[in-house]
mmCIF file of C-alpha atoms in Angstrom:
data_model
loop_
_atom_site.group_PDB
_atom_site.id
_atom_site.type_symbol
_atom_site.label_atom_id
_atom_site.label_comp_id
_atom_site.label_asym_id
_atom_site.label_seq_id
_atom_site.Cartn_x
_atom_site.Cartn_y
_atom_site.Cartn_z
ATOM 1 C CA ALA A 1 0.000 0.000 0.000
ATOM 2 C CA GLY A 2 2.787 2.420 0.902
ATOM 3 C CA LEU A 3 4.592 1.779 -2.369
ATOM 4 C CA ARG A 4 1.340 2.337 -4.332
ATOM 5 C CA ASP A 5 0.839 5.643 -2.502
ATOM 6 C CA TYR A 6 4.395 6.661 -3.321
ATOM 7 C CA LEU A 7 4.051 5.833 -7.023
ATOM 8 C CA GLN A 8 0.673 7.555 -7.273
ATOM 9 C CA ARG A 9 1.817 10.688 -5.453
ATOM 10 C CA HIS A 10 4.939 11.163 -7.565
ATOM 11 C CA ARG A 11 3.680 9.902 -10.914
ATOM 12 C CA ARG A 12 5.324 11.818 -13.787
ATOM 13 C CA GLY A 13 7.439 13.716 -11.263
ATOM 14 C CA ASN A 14 10.665 13.531 -9.312
ATOM 15 C CA ALA A 15 10.991 12.005 -5.865
ATOM 16 C CA SER A 16 13.694 11.642 -3.235
ATOM 17 C CA TRP A 17 14.668 8.980 -0.734
ATOM 18 C CA ASP A 18 12.895 11.009 1.980
ATOM 19 C CA ASP A 19 9.687 10.942 -0.080
ATOM 20 C CA LEU A 20 9.848 7.140 -0.223
ATOM 21 C CA VAL A 21 10.448 6.850 3.539
ATOM 22 C CA ALA A 22 7.577 9.256 4.251
ATOM 23 C CA ALA A 23 5.209 7.219 2.056
ATOM 24 C CA LEU A 24 6.111 3.898 3.685
ATOM 25 C CA ALA A 25 6.306 5.142 7.294
ATOM 26 C CA PRO A 26 2.523 5.011 8.076
ATOM 27 C CA TYR A 27 2.502 1.308 7.204
ATOM 28 C CA ASP A 28 5.533 0.390 9.348
ATOM 29 C CA SER A 29 5.130 -0.808 12.934
ATOM 30 C CA GLY A 30 8.418 0.797 14.001
ATOM 31 C CA ASP A 31 10.183 4.080 13.416
ATOM 32 C CA LEU A 32 11.082 3.810 9.725
ATOM 33 C CA LYS A 33 12.675 7.254 9.574
ATOM 34 C CA ALA A 34 15.024 6.452 12.444
ATOM 35 C CA TRP A 35 15.932 3.150 10.772
ATOM 36 C CA ALA A 36 16.610 4.898 7.451
ATOM 37 C CA ASP A 37 18.727 7.573 9.117
ATOM 38 C CA VAL A 38 20.949 4.886 10.670
ATOM 39 C CA TRP A 39 21.151 2.350 7.856
ATOM 40 C CA VAL A 40 21.182 4.697 4.850
ATOM 41 C CA ARG A 41 22.475 8.087 5.960
ATOM 42 C CA LEU A 42 24.940 7.205 8.686
ATOM 43 C CA LYS A 43 28.504 6.796 7.455
ATOM 44 C CA GLY A 44 30.482 3.668 8.229
ATOM 45 C CA ARG A 45 29.326 0.170 9.053
ATOM 46 C CA PRO A 46 28.821 -1.942 12.172
ATOM 47 C CA THR A 47 31.785 -3.715 13.707
ATOM 48 C CA LEU A 48 30.471 -6.964 15.167
ATOM 49 C CA ARG A 49 32.467 -8.443 18.023
ATOM 50 C CA ALA A 50 31.446 -11.049 20.594
ATOM 51 C CA GLU A 51 32.862 -11.293 24.082
ATOM 52 C CA VAL A 52 32.350 -13.557 27.089
ATOM 53 C CA SER A 53 32.247 -12.425 30.720
ATOM 54 C CA LEU A 54 33.079 -15.092 33.295
ATOM 55 C CA GLY A 55 31.575 -15.478 36.759
ATOM 56 C CA PRO A 56 33.454 -16.355 39.972
ATOM 57 C CA THR A 57 33.234 -20.094 39.241
ATOM 58 C CA GLY A 58 34.939 -19.709 35.861
ATOM 59 C CA LYS A 59 31.715 -20.391 33.949
ATOM 60 C CA THR A 60 30.240 -17.973 31.438
ATOM 61 C CA ARG A 61 28.131 -15.261 33.028
ATOM 62 C CA ARG A 62 27.066 -13.433 29.851
ATOM 63 C CA VAL A 63 27.773 -13.254 26.121
ATOM 64 C CA ARG A 64 27.679 -9.817 24.576
ATOM 65 C CA VAL A 65 27.689 -8.597 20.970
ATOM 66 C CA LEU A 66 29.353 -5.225 20.452
ATOM 67 C CA SER A 67 28.446 -3.319 17.280
ATOM 68 C CA GLY A 68 30.291 -0.037 17.670
ATOM 69 C CA GLY A 69 27.246 2.087 16.856
ATOM 70 C CA PRO A 70 23.450 2.499 16.758
ATOM 71 C CA TRP A 71 22.704 -0.214 14.165
ATOM 72 C CA THR A 72 19.882 -2.612 15.085
ATOM 73 C CA GLN A 73 19.913 -6.141 13.638
ATOM 74 C CA LYS A 74 19.469 -9.798 14.518
ATOM 75 C CA VAL A 75 22.482 -12.110 14.541
ATOM 76 C CA GLU A 76 23.365 -15.551 15.799
ATOM 77 C CA VAL A 77 26.492 -15.936 17.907
ATOM 78 C CA SER A 78 28.363 -19.204 17.420
ATOM 79 C CA TYR A 79 29.495 -20.335 20.865
ATOM 80 C CA ALA A 80 32.039 -22.947 19.731
ATOM 81 C CA GLY A 81 29.476 -24.220 17.245
ATOM 82 C CA GLU A 82 26.249 -23.698 19.197
ATOM 83 C CA GLY A 83 23.992 -20.877 18.042
ATOM 84 C CA LEU A 84 22.930 -18.192 20.517
ATOM 85 C CA PRO A 85 20.397 -15.641 19.174
ATOM 86 C CA ALA A 86 21.020 -11.962 19.780
ATOM 87 C CA LYS A 87 19.194 -8.783 18.830
ATOM 88 C CA VAL A 88 21.808 -6.099 18.479
ATOM 89 C CA GLU A 89 20.386 -2.784 19.650
ATOM 90 C CA GLY A 90 22.938 -0.047 19.997
ATOM 91 C CA PRO A 91 26.593 -0.460 20.911
ATOM 92 C CA SER A 92 26.167 -3.561 23.116
ATOM 93 C CA SER A 93 23.561 -6.331 23.496
ATOM 94 C CA ASP A 94 23.373 -9.690 25.274
ATOM 95 C CA ALA A 95 23.015 -13.004 23.442
ATOM 96 C CA ALA A 96 20.498 -15.435 24.911
ATOM 97 C CA GLY A 97 21.481 -18.756 26.460
ATOM 98 C CA GLY A 98 25.174 -18.312 27.207
ATOM 99 C CA ALA A 99 25.144 -18.245 31.006
ATOM 100 C CA GLY A 100 26.466 -21.230 32.977
ATOM 101 C CA ARG A 101 28.538 -22.765 30.155
ATOM 102 C CA LYS A 102 32.214 -23.549 30.014
ATOM 103 C CA PRO A 103 34.222 -20.810 28.268
ATOM 104 C CA PRO A 104 34.232 -21.460 24.501
ATOM 105 C CA ALA A 105 37.308 -22.331 22.461
ATOM 106 C CA TRP A 106 36.053 -19.873 19.841
ATOM 107 C CA LEU A 107 33.313 -17.292 19.474
ATOM 108 C CA LEU A 108 31.878 -15.810 16.286
ATOM 109 C CA PRO A 109 29.366 -12.939 16.445
ATOM 110 C CA ASP A 110 27.517 -13.597 13.170
ATOM 111 C CA ALA A 111 27.537 -17.352 12.667
ATOM 112 C CA ARG A 112 25.129 -17.542 9.713
ATOM 113 C CA GLY A 113 26.146 -14.417 7.858
ATOM 114 C CA LEU A 114 22.707 -12.842 8.262
ATOM 115 C CA GLY A 115 24.005 -9.664 9.874
ATOM 116 C CA TYR A 116 25.846 -6.776 8.285
ATOM 117 C CA GLY A 117 29.216 -5.468 9.366
ATOM 118 C CA ARG A 118 32.886 -6.216 9.802
ATOM 119 C CA VAL A 119 33.278 -9.300 11.996
ATOM 120 C CA LYS A 120 36.097 -8.783 14.505
ATOM 121 C CA LEU A 121 37.786 -11.823 16.027
ATOM 122 C CA ASP A 122 39.327 -12.087 19.461
ATOM 123 C CA ASP A 123 42.881 -13.464 19.613
ATOM 124 C CA ALA A 124 41.874 -16.923 20.845
ATOM 125 C CA THR A 125 39.209 -17.341 18.148
ATOM 126 C CA ARG A 126 41.591 -16.166 15.441
ATOM 127 C CA ALA A 127 44.263 -18.647 16.524
ATOM 128 C CA PHE A 128 41.705 -21.476 16.651
ATOM 129 C CA LEU A 129 40.318 -20.754 13.186
ATOM 130 C CA LEU A 130 43.750 -20.472 11.584
ATOM 131 C CA ALA A 131 44.782 -23.849 13.000
ATOM 132 C CA ARG A 132 41.546 -25.841 13.199
ATOM 133 C CA MET A 133 38.963 -24.516 10.754
ATOM 134 C CA ASP A 134 37.969 -28.093 9.874
ATOM 135 C CA GLU A 135 36.416 -28.398 13.362
ATOM 136 C CA VAL A 136 33.847 -25.715 12.486
ATOM 137 C CA LYS A 137 31.046 -27.964 11.235
ATOM 138 C CA GLU A 138 28.491 -25.535 9.774
ATOM 139 C CA PRO A 139 29.432 -24.423 6.203
ATOM 140 C CA ALA A 140 27.858 -20.970 6.574
ATOM 141 C CA THR A 141 29.813 -20.406 9.788
ATOM 142 C CA ARG A 142 33.033 -21.438 8.064
ATOM 143 C CA GLY A 143 32.252 -18.935 5.325
ATOM 144 C CA VAL A 144 31.818 -16.117 7.861
ATOM 145 C CA ALA A 145 34.977 -17.192 9.677
ATOM 146 C CA TRP A 146 37.038 -17.230 6.488
ATOM 147 C CA LEU A 147 35.776 -13.790 5.533
ATOM 148 C CA ALA A 148 36.797 -12.458 8.962
ATOM 149 C CA LEU A 149 40.278 -13.987 8.555
ATOM 150 C CA TRP A 150 40.538 -12.491 5.064
ATOM 151 C CA GLU A 151 39.733 -9.029 6.459
ATOM 152 C CA ASP A 152 42.312 -9.573 9.211
ATOM 153 C CA ALA A 153 44.866 -10.553 6.574
ATOM 154 C CA LEU A 154 44.107 -7.384 4.593
ATOM 155 C CA ASP A 155 44.609 -5.339 7.747
ATOM 156 C CA GLY A 156 47.920 -7.065 8.500
ATOM 157 C CA VAL A 157 46.639 -8.730 11.677
ATOM 158 C CA VAL A 158 47.208 -12.128 10.019
ATOM 159 C CA LYS A 159 50.471 -12.600 8.112
ATOM 160 C CA PRO A 160 50.224 -13.741 4.462
ATOM 161 C CA ALA A 161 52.150 -16.955 5.190
ATOM 162 C CA ASP A 162 49.775 -17.804 8.058
ATOM 163 C CA PHE A 163 46.691 -17.115 5.936
ATOM 164 C CA LEU A 164 47.999 -19.283 3.093
ATOM 165 C CA ALA A 165 48.940 -22.073 5.517
ATOM 166 C CA ALA A 166 45.454 -21.988 7.050
ATOM 167 C CA ILE A 167 43.866 -22.406 3.605
ATOM 168 C CA GLU A 168 46.230 -25.270 2.766
ATOM 169 C CA ARG A 169 45.392 -27.038 6.052
ATOM 170 C CA ALA A 170 41.659 -26.637 5.526
ATOM 171 C CA LEU A 171 41.299 -27.586 1.853
ATOM 172 C CA PRO A 172 41.773 -31.378 2.253
ATOM 173 C CA HIS A 173 38.839 -31.378 4.731
ATOM 174 C CA GLU A 174 36.536 -28.930 2.912
ATOM 175 C CA GLU A 175 33.649 -30.463 0.941
ATOM 176 C CA GLN A 176 31.695 -27.372 -0.099
ATOM 177 C CA GLU A 177 32.710 -26.530 -3.660
ATOM 178 C CA LEU A 178 31.699 -22.872 -3.387
ATOM 179 C CA LEU A 179 33.939 -22.437 -0.351
ATOM 180 C CA ILE A 180 36.766 -24.331 -2.049
ATOM 181 C CA ALA A 181 36.555 -22.057 -5.099
ATOM 182 C CA ARG A 182 36.603 -18.953 -2.905
ATOM 183 C CA LEU A 183 39.582 -20.205 -0.869
ATOM 184 C CA LEU A 184 41.530 -21.020 -4.017
ATOM 185 C CA ARG A 185 40.894 -17.523 -5.433
ATOM 186 C CA TRP A 186 42.165 -15.980 -2.203
ATOM 187 C CA HIS A 187 45.133 -18.349 -2.168
ATOM 188 C CA LYS A 188 46.113 -17.273 -5.681
ATOM 189 C CA ASP A 189 45.831 -13.594 -4.746
ATOM 190 C CA TRP A 190 47.892 -13.935 -1.589
ATOM 191 C CA PHE A 191 50.387 -16.343 -3.174
ATOM 192 C CA TRP A 192 51.335 -13.905 -5.933
ATOM 193 C CA ARG A 193 50.584 -10.430 -4.607
ATOM 194 C CA PHE A 194 51.232 -10.492 -0.864
ATOM 195 C CA GLN A 195 54.658 -12.102 -0.602
ATOM 196 C CA ASP A 196 58.052 -12.093 -2.308
ATOM 197 C CA ALA A 197 59.301 -15.537 -1.224
ATOM 198 C CA ARG A 198 56.939 -18.294 -2.397
ATOM 199 C CA SER A 199 56.682 -21.956 -1.444
ATOM 200 C CA THR A 200 55.894 -24.799 -3.857
ATOM 201 C CA LYS A 201 53.965 -26.662 -1.146
ATOM 202 C CA ALA A 202 50.567 -25.598 -2.527
ATOM 203 C CA GLU A 203 51.547 -26.680 -6.023
ATOM 204 C CA VAL A 204 52.010 -30.255 -4.776
ATOM 205 C CA LEU A 205 48.849 -30.084 -2.640
ATOM 206 C CA PHE A 206 46.580 -28.835 -5.428
ATOM 207 C CA TRP A 207 47.739 -31.567 -7.808
ATOM 208 C CA ARG A 208 47.083 -34.199 -5.140
ATOM 209 C CA LEU A 209 43.624 -32.793 -4.390
ATOM 210 C CA ALA A 210 42.805 -32.638 -8.104
ATOM 211 C CA ASN A 211 43.593 -36.349 -8.380
ATOM 212 C CA ALA A 212 41.600 -37.200 -5.267
ATOM 213 C CA ALA A 213 38.507 -35.110 -6.101
ATOM 214 C CA LYS A 214 35.391 -37.169 -6.757
ATOM 215 C CA SER A 215 33.560 -34.817 -9.136
ATOM 216 C CA SER A 216 34.891 -33.607 -12.464
ATOM 217 C CA SER A 217 33.927 -30.019 -11.570
ATOM 218 C CA LEU A 218 36.093 -30.151 -8.441
ATOM 219 C CA LYS A 219 38.952 -31.776 -10.363
ATOM 220 C CA LYS A 220 38.824 -28.883 -12.810
ATOM 221 C CA THR A 221 38.720 -26.329 -9.987
ATOM 222 C CA TYR A 222 41.873 -27.754 -8.408
ATOM 223 C CA LEU A 223 43.591 -28.197 -11.780
ATOM 224 C CA LYS A 224 42.952 -24.542 -12.605
ATOM 225 C CA ALA A 225 44.356 -23.462 -9.239
ATOM 226 C CA TRP A 226 47.408 -25.692 -9.748
ATOM 227 C CA SER A 227 48.067 -24.321 -13.246
ATOM 228 C CA GLN A 228 47.801 -20.724 -12.030
ATOM 229 C CA GLU A 229 50.381 -21.202 -9.262
ATOM 230 C CA VAL A 230 52.739 -23.807 -10.715
ATOM 231 C CA GLU A 231 56.385 -22.738 -10.691
ATOM 232 C CA ALA A 232 58.510 -25.782 -9.894
ATOM 233 C CA ASP A 233 57.077 -28.263 -12.374
ATOM 234 C CA VAL A 234 56.368 -26.330 -15.562
ATOM 235 C CA ARG A 235 57.259 -29.473 -17.527
ATOM 236 C CA LYS A 236 54.279 -31.243 -15.962
ATOM 237 C CA LEU A 237 52.065 -28.321 -16.973
ATOM 238 C CA ARG A 238 53.245 -28.788 -20.555
ATOM 239 C CA ARG A 239 52.614 -32.535 -20.409
ATOM 240 C CA VAL A 240 49.061 -31.945 -19.196
ATOM 241 C CA TRP A 241 48.457 -29.466 -22.020
ATOM 242 C CA ALA A 242 49.997 -31.930 -24.526
ATOM 243 C CA ARG A 243 47.628 -34.678 -23.261
ATOM 244 C CA GLU A 244 50.627 -36.769 -22.219
ATOM 245 C CA GLU A 245 49.578 -36.703 -18.549
ATOM 246 C CA ARG A 246 45.976 -36.732 -17.391
ATOM 247 C CA LEU A 247 43.919 -36.619 -14.257
ATOM 248 C CA ALA A 248 41.957 -39.850 -13.885
ATOM 249 C CA GLY A 249 38.398 -39.465 -15.146
ATOM 250 C CA LEU A 250 38.897 -35.985 -16.576
ATOM 251 C CA THR A 251 38.897 -34.770 -20.168
ATOM 252 C CA LEU A 252 39.683 -31.113 -20.798
ATOM 253 C CA ASP A 253 37.732 -29.052 -23.307
ATOM 254 C CA ASP A 254 39.086 -26.418 -25.719
ATOM 255 C CA GLU A 255 38.735 -23.526 -23.301
ATOM 256 C CA GLU A 256 40.507 -25.382 -20.505
ATOM 257 C CA GLU A 257 43.394 -26.397 -22.764
ATOM 258 C CA THR A 258 43.632 -22.802 -23.989
ATOM 259 C CA ALA A 259 43.894 -21.631 -20.373
ATOM 260 C CA LEU A 260 46.785 -24.056 -19.832
ATOM 261 C CA ALA A 261 48.496 -22.804 -22.986
ATOM 262 C CA LEU A 262 48.202 -19.215 -21.744
ATOM 263 C CA GLU A 263 49.679 -20.175 -18.360
ATOM 264 C CA LEU A 264 52.571 -21.856 -20.181
ATOM 265 C CA ALA A 265 53.151 -18.692 -22.210
ATOM 266 C CA ALA A 266 53.425 -16.654 -18.999
ATOM 267 C CA ARG A 267 56.169 -19.098 -17.942
ATOM 268 C CA GLY A 268 58.118 -18.720 -21.169
ATOM 269 C CA VAL A 269 56.807 -21.850 -22.939
ATOM 270 C CA ASP A 270 55.107 -20.863 -26.192
ATOM 271 C CA VAL A 271 52.627 -23.449 -27.487
ATOM 272 C CA LEU A 272 50.064 -20.886 -28.611
ATOM 273 C CA ASP A 273 50.354 -21.529 -32.352
ATOM 274 C CA GLU A 274 49.801 -25.237 -31.720
ATOM 275 C CA GLN A 275 46.818 -24.434 -29.524
ATOM 276 C CA ILE A 276 45.344 -22.184 -32.219
ATOM 277 C CA LEU A 277 45.576 -25.086 -34.681
ATOM 278 C CA ARG A 278 43.751 -27.339 -32.205
ATOM 279 C CA LEU A 279 40.763 -24.998 -32.046
ATOM 280 C CA LYS A 280 37.972 -25.637 -34.520
ATOM 281 C CA ASN A 281 35.631 -22.905 -33.286
ATOM 282 C CA PRO A 282 36.442 -19.700 -35.244
ATOM 283 C CA ASP A 283 35.537 -17.387 -32.353
ATOM 284 C CA ARG A 284 37.858 -19.240 -29.972
ATOM 285 C CA ARG A 285 40.618 -19.124 -32.585
ATOM 286 C CA ALA A 286 40.120 -15.392 -33.064
ATOM 287 C CA ARG A 287 40.187 -14.801 -29.298
ATOM 288 C CA LEU A 288 43.467 -16.676 -28.838
ATOM 289 C CA GLU A 289 45.054 -14.901 -31.804
ATOM 290 C CA PHE A 290 43.990 -11.595 -30.227
ATOM 291 C CA LEU A 291 45.457 -12.607 -26.842
ATOM 292 C CA LYS A 292 48.697 -14.131 -28.113
ATOM 293 C CA PRO A 293 50.871 -10.967 -27.994
ATOM 294 C CA ALA A 294 49.680 -10.115 -24.483
ATOM 295 C CA ALA A 295 50.249 -13.696 -23.331
ATOM 296 C CA LEU A 296 53.859 -13.461 -24.550
ATOM 297 C CA GLY A 297 54.376 -10.132 -22.780
ATOM 298 C CA ASP A 298 54.494 -7.960 -25.934
ATOM 299 C CA GLN A 299 53.649 -4.508 -24.571
ATOM 300 C CA SER A 300 52.957 -3.126 -28.045
ATOM 301 C CA TRP A 301 49.645 -5.045 -27.805
ATOM 302 C CA PHE A 302 48.498 -2.324 -25.406
ATOM 303 C CA VAL A 303 48.759 0.429 -28.055
ATOM 304 C CA ALA A 304 45.494 -0.593 -29.732
ATOM 305 C CA LEU A 305 43.635 -0.166 -26.425
ATOM 306 C CA ARG A 306 44.089 3.587 -26.614
ATOM 307 C CA THR A 307 41.181 3.741 -29.089
ATOM 308 C CA PRO A 308 37.536 2.721 -28.558
ATOM 309 C CA GLU A 309 37.773 0.337 -31.506
ATOM 310 C CA GLY A 310 40.725 -1.436 -29.927
ATOM 311 C CA ARG A 311 38.667 -1.949 -26.760
ATOM 312 C CA ARG A 312 35.521 -3.111 -28.565
ATOM 313 C CA LYS A 313 35.728 -6.764 -27.508
ATOM 314 C CA GLU A 314 35.729 -5.934 -23.822
ATOM 315 C CA ALA A 315 35.895 -9.494 -22.449
ATOM 316 C CA TRP A 316 38.932 -10.206 -24.633
ATOM 317 C CA VAL A 317 40.559 -6.942 -23.576
ATOM 318 C CA GLU A 318 40.025 -7.849 -19.928
ATOM 319 C CA ASP A 319 41.693 -11.245 -20.452
ATOM 320 C CA GLY A 320 44.580 -9.638 -22.332
ATOM 321 C CA LEU A 321 45.208 -7.094 -19.587
ATOM 322 C CA LYS A 322 45.372 -9.890 -17.027
ATOM 323 C CA LEU A 323 47.962 -11.663 -19.181
ATOM 324 C CA LEU A 324 50.000 -8.516 -19.732
ATOM 325 C CA ASN A 325 49.928 -7.857 -15.967
ATOM 326 C CA HIS A 326 50.512 -11.509 -14.989
ATOM 327 C CA PRO A 327 52.286 -11.772 -11.607
ATOM 328 C CA LEU A 328 55.324 -13.341 -13.259
ATOM 329 C CA ARG A 329 55.839 -10.212 -15.362
ATOM 330 C CA ALA A 330 54.412 -7.613 -12.977
ATOM 331 C CA GLY A 331 57.762 -5.830 -12.790
ATOM 332 C CA GLU A 332 57.866 -5.122 -16.540
ATOM 333 C CA ALA A 333 54.153 -4.280 -16.590
ATOM 334 C CA LEU A 334 54.710 -1.389 -14.155
ATOM 335 C CA THR A 335 55.644 0.796 -17.137
ATOM 336 C CA LEU A 336 52.075 0.469 -18.473
ATOM 337 C CA LEU A 337 50.299 0.996 -15.163
ATOM 338 C CA PRO A 338 50.184 4.850 -15.179
ATOM 339 C CA GLU A 339 48.660 5.001 -18.672
ATOM 340 C CA SER A 340 46.256 2.150 -17.879
ATOM 341 C CA LEU A 341 44.913 4.214 -14.991
ATOM 342 C CA ARG A 342 44.791 7.470 -16.959
ATOM 343 C CA LEU A 343 42.667 5.761 -19.608
ATOM 344 C CA LEU A 344 39.923 4.962 -17.083
ATOM 345 C CA PRO A 345 37.716 8.032 -17.805
ATOM 346 C CA GLU A 346 37.841 7.232 -21.528
ATOM 347 C CA VAL A 347 37.071 3.555 -20.809
ATOM 348 C CA LYS A 348 34.075 4.675 -18.775
ATOM 349 C CA ARG A 349 32.896 7.109 -21.451
ATOM 350 C CA THR A 350 33.025 4.649 -24.357
ATOM 351 C CA GLY A 351 32.476 1.240 -22.739
ATOM 352 C CA ASP A 352 29.850 -0.883 -21.058
ATOM 353 C CA ILE A 353 28.695 0.204 -17.619
ATOM 354 C CA PHE A 354 30.686 -2.618 -15.969
ATOM 355 C CA PHE A 355 33.823 -2.242 -18.106
ATOM 356 C CA PRO A 356 35.702 0.295 -15.912
ATOM 357 C CA ALA A 357 35.584 -2.104 -12.950
ATOM 358 C CA ALA A 358 36.672 -5.040 -15.131
ATOM 359 C CA TRP A 359 39.464 -2.950 -16.703
ATOM 360 C CA LEU A 360 40.764 -1.842 -13.302
ATOM 361 C CA GLU A 361 40.554 -5.341 -11.830
ATOM 362 C CA ALA A 362 42.503 -6.758 -14.788
ATOM 363 C CA VAL A 363 45.153 -4.027 -14.742
ATOM 364 C CA LEU A 364 45.809 -4.531 -11.013
ATOM 365 C CA SER A 365 45.436 -8.326 -11.012
ATOM 366 C CA GLY A 366 49.142 -9.177 -10.877
ATOM 367 C CA HIS A 367 50.418 -6.261 -8.813
ATOM 368 C CA GLY A 368 51.181 -6.075 -5.116
ATOM 369 C CA SER A 369 54.495 -4.246 -4.967
ATOM 370 C CA PRO A 370 55.215 -0.968 -3.163
ATOM 371 C CA GLU A 371 56.107 0.478 -6.599
ATOM 372 C CA ALA A 372 52.645 -0.316 -7.977
ATOM 373 C CA ALA A 373 51.040 1.152 -4.864
ATOM 374 C CA ARG A 374 53.018 4.383 -5.342
ATOM 375 C CA ILE A 375 51.782 4.663 -8.933
ATOM 376 C CA ALA A 376 48.182 4.206 -7.729
ATOM 377 C CA ARG A 377 48.616 6.834 -4.995
ATOM 378 C CA ASP A 378 50.187 9.274 -7.463
ATOM 379 C CA PHE A 379 47.239 8.735 -9.812
ATOM 380 C CA LEU A 380 44.741 9.602 -7.073
ATOM 381 C CA ALA A 381 46.810 12.617 -6.032
ATOM 382 C CA THR A 382 47.106 14.057 -9.548
ATOM 383 C CA GLU A 383 43.843 12.927 -11.190
ATOM 384 C CA GLY A 384 41.517 12.326 -8.245
ATOM 385 C CA ALA A 385 40.127 15.868 -8.087
ATOM 386 C CA THR A 386 38.884 15.724 -11.698
ATOM 387 C CA LEU A 387 37.664 12.122 -11.732
ATOM 388 C CA ASP A 388 33.970 11.327 -11.835
ATOM 389 C CA PRO A 389 33.069 10.699 -8.148
ATOM 390 C CA ARG A 390 31.861 7.154 -8.859
ATOM 391 C CA LEU A 391 35.027 6.378 -10.802
ATOM 392 C CA LYS A 392 37.155 7.772 -7.986
ATOM 393 C CA ALA A 393 35.255 5.639 -5.454
ATOM 394 C CA LEU A 394 35.807 2.595 -7.688
ATOM 395 C CA CYS A 395 39.556 3.303 -7.791
ATOM 396 C CA GLU A 396 39.760 3.736 -4.029
ATOM 397 C CA ALA A 397 37.946 0.443 -3.478
ATOM 398 C CA ARG A 398 40.086 -1.506 -5.977
ATOM 399 C CA PHE A 399 43.326 0.062 -4.743
ATOM 400 C CA ASP A 400 42.574 -1.130 -1.210
ATOM 401 C CA VAL A 401 43.865 -4.670 -1.852
ATOM 402 C CA LEU A 402 46.908 -3.328 -3.708
ATOM 403 C CA PHE A 403 47.766 -1.035 -0.800
ATOM 404 C CA ALA A 404 47.303 -3.897 1.673
ATOM 405 C CA ALA A 405 49.621 -6.133 -0.363
ATOM 406 C CA ALA A 406 52.236 -3.394 -0.627
ATOM 407 C CA ARG A 407 52.137 -2.819 3.141
ATOM 408 C CA GLN A 408 52.740 -6.508 3.754
ATOM 409 C CA ARG A 409 55.591 -6.718 1.254
ATOM 410 C CA GLY A 410 57.132 -3.496 2.505
ATOM 411 C CA MET A 411 57.428 -4.858 6.058
#
């Protein structure tokens, strides 16, 4: 009814957020304006943290959820795996059902991911999750816990080596394919961008897990992760591409073999012409021919991207930028980074609505060095004042991971 009133009242006219709130307020049982002021107008976000107070006998006296502000929401606290409901109202609220229990080994303030805010971990919980994530039985709770660890790793509270080791410990026990895919994406990011000295331990692990996986989709997920991080055994990567070595029960399609060929090219093994001859689909052939110079690190490929016509096939351009900025050649690619950033307004003006984000993500995908971070900061300092506000906000958001990586590597 409120929405009908709003549409009727402002038909063929302009309306604001306040007009919508005013139209809906008479039909709301609470104070909709106060809610909107907090959740829409107030800057920042909740910081959800759970804490236990102990009584004189050493048992839990109360479990509190701290939110750091006036946000009201319902969450479920995981008390070492047992859910305790809590309605967060203001800076601090009690969770129900915690009194009289033994102190928990770990405590998570938003166990099912239904709340909104940055989940803050206490030291004991963080140490438990890094070492023993497989003991957290509920998949949704593991997802929340991993996200909290990821945020801690971005902030430098968790070291890159510890975050990577936690993922490697957890993967053999994880059965949820969505979580596995997410962990492998994070592993790749941290493996390449957040550290200078890299271990080949994950390379061996991913190959073993690919062989052990029961479903073909999971085999392919692990094989992709292995191919993206392989350094020690490039010859095996070539044998897999050449169909001389296979994972049991798995046949690769054209796109997957092309991905392997592109990873080989980044490692100095050029089989791209052979891969082009393998492809029967003309569009896939054309794509690989377009990507070939970028895959081989030929920076002259970038020249065509200065014109709208050169950027017309946006998905191909995105893939090419990732290849040109591959972590293994990130040092050479630094010379293109300033111009890649300066082109953003033109990319926004002439491209699809989502292309600026894809362009920026691809350009930054292999970088984590202090030098790359300095280029990004210089860009904001010199161009930020004239950038479209939404484009500037996009840059600030995408630069966040780069700056975090550079801080870690600069330590």
